[in-house]
Amino acid sequence: MSTVIEQSVEARLVAAAPRMADIPATLHYDGTDPFAVRMTFPAPATLEGVDVCWTFARDLLAAGMEAPEGDGDVRVRPYGYGRTVMEFHAPEGTAVIHVRSGELRRFLEATSELVPTGLEHLHLDLDHDLAELMRDA
């Protein structure tokens, strides 16, 4: 059984222009890193012209769909019916996107089937992680 879940989502970039641009994004979850979710934006959708990947807590995504969450680089909040707003803060500026909440829920349900919420600690290999850290020391 695979320990990785990837799901494409359509993100709508909130910008000053009257029409919001649709950009593809990919949500990624790896059961060997059970607390984290990654969201990747392809090069054509970024200012730098390279793929950009943000890593944040799975709990942040889940909680932010119900009420505003986050006070760091990634913030999530519900937006009306059926949308979730995600903010990504970097030194270069802030990107604000809307994502369909149903897509995020399907992703979170799939991650919970792989690693149930609250049982993430059972999927950590602390001995291996410690050995990796000490290898170069």
mmCIF file of C-alpha atoms in Angstrom:
data_model
loop_
_atom_site.group_PDB
_atom_site.id
_atom_site.type_symbol
_atom_site.label_atom_id
_atom_site.label_comp_id
_atom_site.label_asym_id
_atom_site.label_seq_id
_atom_site.Cartn_x
_atom_site.Cartn_y
_atom_site.Cartn_z
ATOM 1 C CA MET A 1 0.000 0.000 0.000
ATOM 2 C CA SER A 2 1.328 3.430 -0.947
ATOM 3 C CA THR A 3 2.024 5.896 1.819
ATOM 4 C CA VAL A 4 1.709 8.904 -0.506
ATOM 5 C CA ILE A 5 -1.412 10.773 -1.569
ATOM 6 C CA GLU A 6 -1.357 13.409 -4.299
ATOM 7 C CA GLN A 7 -4.391 15.345 -5.425
ATOM 8 C CA SER A 8 -4.621 18.070 -8.016
ATOM 9 C CA VAL A 9 -6.772 21.050 -7.083
ATOM 10 C CA GLU A 10 -7.802 24.178 -8.888
ATOM 11 C CA ALA A 11 -6.767 27.293 -7.028
ATOM 12 C CA ARG A 12 -8.088 30.718 -7.881
ATOM 13 C CA LEU A 13 -5.518 33.446 -7.365
ATOM 14 C CA VAL A 14 -6.959 36.573 -5.748
ATOM 15 C CA ALA A 15 -5.381 39.588 -7.422
ATOM 16 C CA ALA A 16 -6.047 43.260 -8.039
ATOM 17 C CA ALA A 17 -7.397 42.474 -11.514
ATOM 18 C CA PRO A 18 -11.166 42.131 -11.806
ATOM 19 C CA ARG A 19 -10.925 38.445 -12.771
ATOM 20 C CA MET A 20 -9.181 35.913 -10.583
ATOM 21 C CA ALA A 21 -6.792 33.632 -12.447
ATOM 22 C CA ASP A 22 -7.159 29.856 -12.107
ATOM 23 C CA ILE A 23 -3.906 28.076 -11.338
ATOM 24 C CA PRO A 24 -3.244 24.378 -10.880
ATOM 25 C CA ALA A 25 -1.845 23.158 -7.591
ATOM 26 C CA THR A 26 -1.052 19.764 -6.117
ATOM 27 C CA LEU A 27 -1.680 18.693 -2.553
ATOM 28 C CA HIS A 28 0.758 16.052 -1.304
ATOM 29 C CA TYR A 29 0.696 13.913 1.830
ATOM 30 C CA ASP A 30 3.280 11.323 2.790
ATOM 31 C CA GLY A 31 2.422 8.945 5.621
ATOM 32 C CA THR A 32 6.079 8.828 6.626
ATOM 33 C CA ASP A 33 5.786 12.547 7.508
ATOM 34 C CA PRO A 34 2.312 12.276 9.044
ATOM 35 C CA PHE A 35 1.875 15.771 10.453
ATOM 36 C CA ALA A 36 2.692 17.661 7.227
ATOM 37 C CA VAL A 37 0.911 18.562 4.002
ATOM 38 C CA ARG A 38 2.637 20.083 0.995
ATOM 39 C CA MET A 39 1.030 22.271 -1.641
ATOM 40 C CA THR A 40 2.972 22.759 -4.855
ATOM 41 C CA PHE A 41 2.412 25.396 -7.495
ATOM 42 C CA PRO A 42 3.947 24.840 -10.949
ATOM 43 C CA ALA A 43 6.562 27.208 -12.414
ATOM 44 C CA PRO A 44 4.192 29.061 -14.792
ATOM 45 C CA ALA A 45 2.023 30.080 -11.825
ATOM 46 C CA THR A 46 4.835 31.586 -9.745
ATOM 47 C CA LEU A 47 6.704 34.881 -9.813
ATOM 48 C CA GLU A 48 10.070 33.118 -9.733
ATOM 49 C CA GLY A 49 9.294 30.866 -12.701
ATOM 50 C CA VAL A 50 10.117 27.708 -10.703
ATOM 51 C CA ASP A 51 7.940 25.221 -8.851
ATOM 52 C CA VAL A 52 7.086 26.511 -5.379
ATOM 53 C CA CYS A 53 6.221 24.132 -2.551
ATOM 54 C CA TRP A 54 4.743 25.149 0.789
ATOM 55 C CA THR A 55 4.759 22.744 3.746
ATOM 56 C CA PHE A 56 2.336 23.180 6.622
ATOM 57 C CA ALA A 57 0.465 21.175 9.243
ATOM 58 C CA ARG A 58 -2.403 18.912 8.216
ATOM 59 C CA ASP A 59 -4.204 20.127 11.356
ATOM 60 C CA LEU A 60 -3.887 23.729 10.153
ATOM 61 C CA LEU A 61 -5.653 22.867 6.899
ATOM 62 C CA ALA A 62 -8.428 20.943 8.652
ATOM 63 C CA ALA A 63 -9.039 23.567 11.351
ATOM 64 C CA GLY A 64 -8.815 26.458 8.884
ATOM 65 C CA MET A 65 -11.736 25.088 6.914
ATOM 66 C CA GLU A 66 -13.939 25.649 9.969
ATOM 67 C CA ALA A 67 -12.538 28.906 11.392
ATOM 68 C CA PRO A 68 -9.575 31.223 10.693
ATOM 69 C CA GLU A 69 -6.294 29.477 11.591
ATOM 70 C CA GLY A 70 -2.624 30.292 11.393
ATOM 71 C CA ASP A 71 -0.526 33.266 12.317
ATOM 72 C CA GLY A 72 2.642 32.397 10.430
ATOM 73 C CA ASP A 73 3.548 31.957 6.783
ATOM 74 C CA VAL A 74 0.431 29.910 5.977
ATOM 75 C CA ARG A 75 -3.059 30.959 7.010
ATOM 76 C CA VAL A 76 -6.369 29.254 6.202
ATOM 77 C CA ARG A 77 -9.967 30.377 6.649
ATOM 78 C CA PRO A 78 -13.419 29.518 5.343
ATOM 79 C CA TYR A 79 -14.881 31.807 2.705
ATOM 80 C CA GLY A 80 -18.608 31.694 2.167
ATOM 81 C CA TYR A 81 -20.206 28.493 1.037
ATOM 82 C CA GLY A 82 -17.911 26.001 -0.611
ATOM 83 C CA ARG A 83 -14.623 27.926 -0.646
ATOM 84 C CA THR A 84 -11.559 28.078 1.559
ATOM 85 C CA VAL A 85 -9.023 30.898 1.475
ATOM 86 C CA MET A 86 -5.342 30.083 1.824
ATOM 87 C CA GLU A 87 -2.722 32.801 2.322
ATOM 88 C CA PHE A 88 0.972 32.198 1.724
ATOM 89 C CA HIS A 89 3.236 34.878 3.218
ATOM 90 C CA ALA A 90 6.824 35.264 1.976
ATOM 91 C CA PRO A 91 9.366 38.103 1.985
ATOM 92 C CA GLU A 92 8.486 38.761 -1.680
ATOM 93 C CA GLY A 93 4.810 39.246 -0.867
ATOM 94 C CA THR A 94 1.588 37.416 -0.088
ATOM 95 C CA ALA A 95 -0.342 35.080 -2.364
ATOM 96 C CA VAL A 96 -4.029 34.597 -1.591
ATOM 97 C CA ILE A 97 -5.931 31.763 -3.232
ATOM 98 C CA HIS A 98 -9.423 30.299 -3.082
ATOM 99 C CA VAL A 99 -9.817 26.522 -3.233
ATOM 100 C CA ARG A 100 -13.054 24.546 -3.354
ATOM 101 C CA SER A 101 -13.643 23.229 0.151
ATOM 102 C CA GLY A 102 -14.949 19.932 -1.223
ATOM 103 C CA GLU A 103 -11.587 19.252 -2.875
ATOM 104 C CA LEU A 104 -9.787 19.933 0.394
ATOM 105 C CA ARG A 105 -12.212 17.711 2.331
ATOM 106 C CA ARG A 106 -11.673 14.811 -0.090
ATOM 107 C CA PHE A 107 -7.921 15.211 0.308
ATOM 108 C CA LEU A 108 -8.136 15.311 4.103
ATOM 109 C CA GLU A 109 -10.423 12.269 4.151
ATOM 110 C CA ALA A 110 -7.900 10.336 2.059
ATOM 111 C CA THR A 111 -5.058 11.354 4.392
ATOM 112 C CA SER A 112 -7.115 10.289 7.414
ATOM 113 C CA GLU A 113 -7.695 6.867 5.873
ATOM 114 C CA LEU A 114 -3.942 6.509 5.467
ATOM 115 C CA VAL A 115 -3.013 7.991 8.871
ATOM 116 C CA PRO A 116 -5.950 8.632 11.202
ATOM 117 C CA THR A 117 -5.993 12.062 12.798
ATOM 118 C CA GLY A 118 -4.625 11.837 16.326
ATOM 119 C CA LEU A 119 -2.580 8.720 15.570
ATOM 120 C CA GLU A 120 0.195 10.404 13.608
ATOM 121 C CA HIS A 121 2.751 9.572 16.304
ATOM 122 C CA LEU A 122 2.305 5.865 15.547
ATOM 123 C CA HIS A 123 3.608 6.442 12.018
ATOM 124 C CA LEU A 124 6.853 8.144 12.984
ATOM 125 C CA ASP A 125 10.126 6.255 12.785
ATOM 126 C CA LEU A 126 12.060 8.235 15.389
ATOM 127 C CA ASP A 127 15.017 5.821 15.414
ATOM 128 C CA HIS A 128 15.484 6.239 11.664
ATOM 129 C CA ASP A 129 15.059 10.018 11.838
ATOM 130 C CA LEU A 130 17.580 10.295 14.674
ATOM 131 C CA ALA A 131 20.059 8.108 12.774
ATOM 132 C CA GLU A 132 19.690 10.406 9.724
ATOM 133 C CA LEU A 133 20.376 13.469 11.849
ATOM 134 C CA MET A 134 23.419 11.895 13.467
ATOM 135 C CA ARG A 135 24.839 10.453 10.248
ATOM 136 C CA ASP A 136 26.555 13.667 9.194
ATOM 137 C CA ALA A 137 27.500 14.750 12.720
#
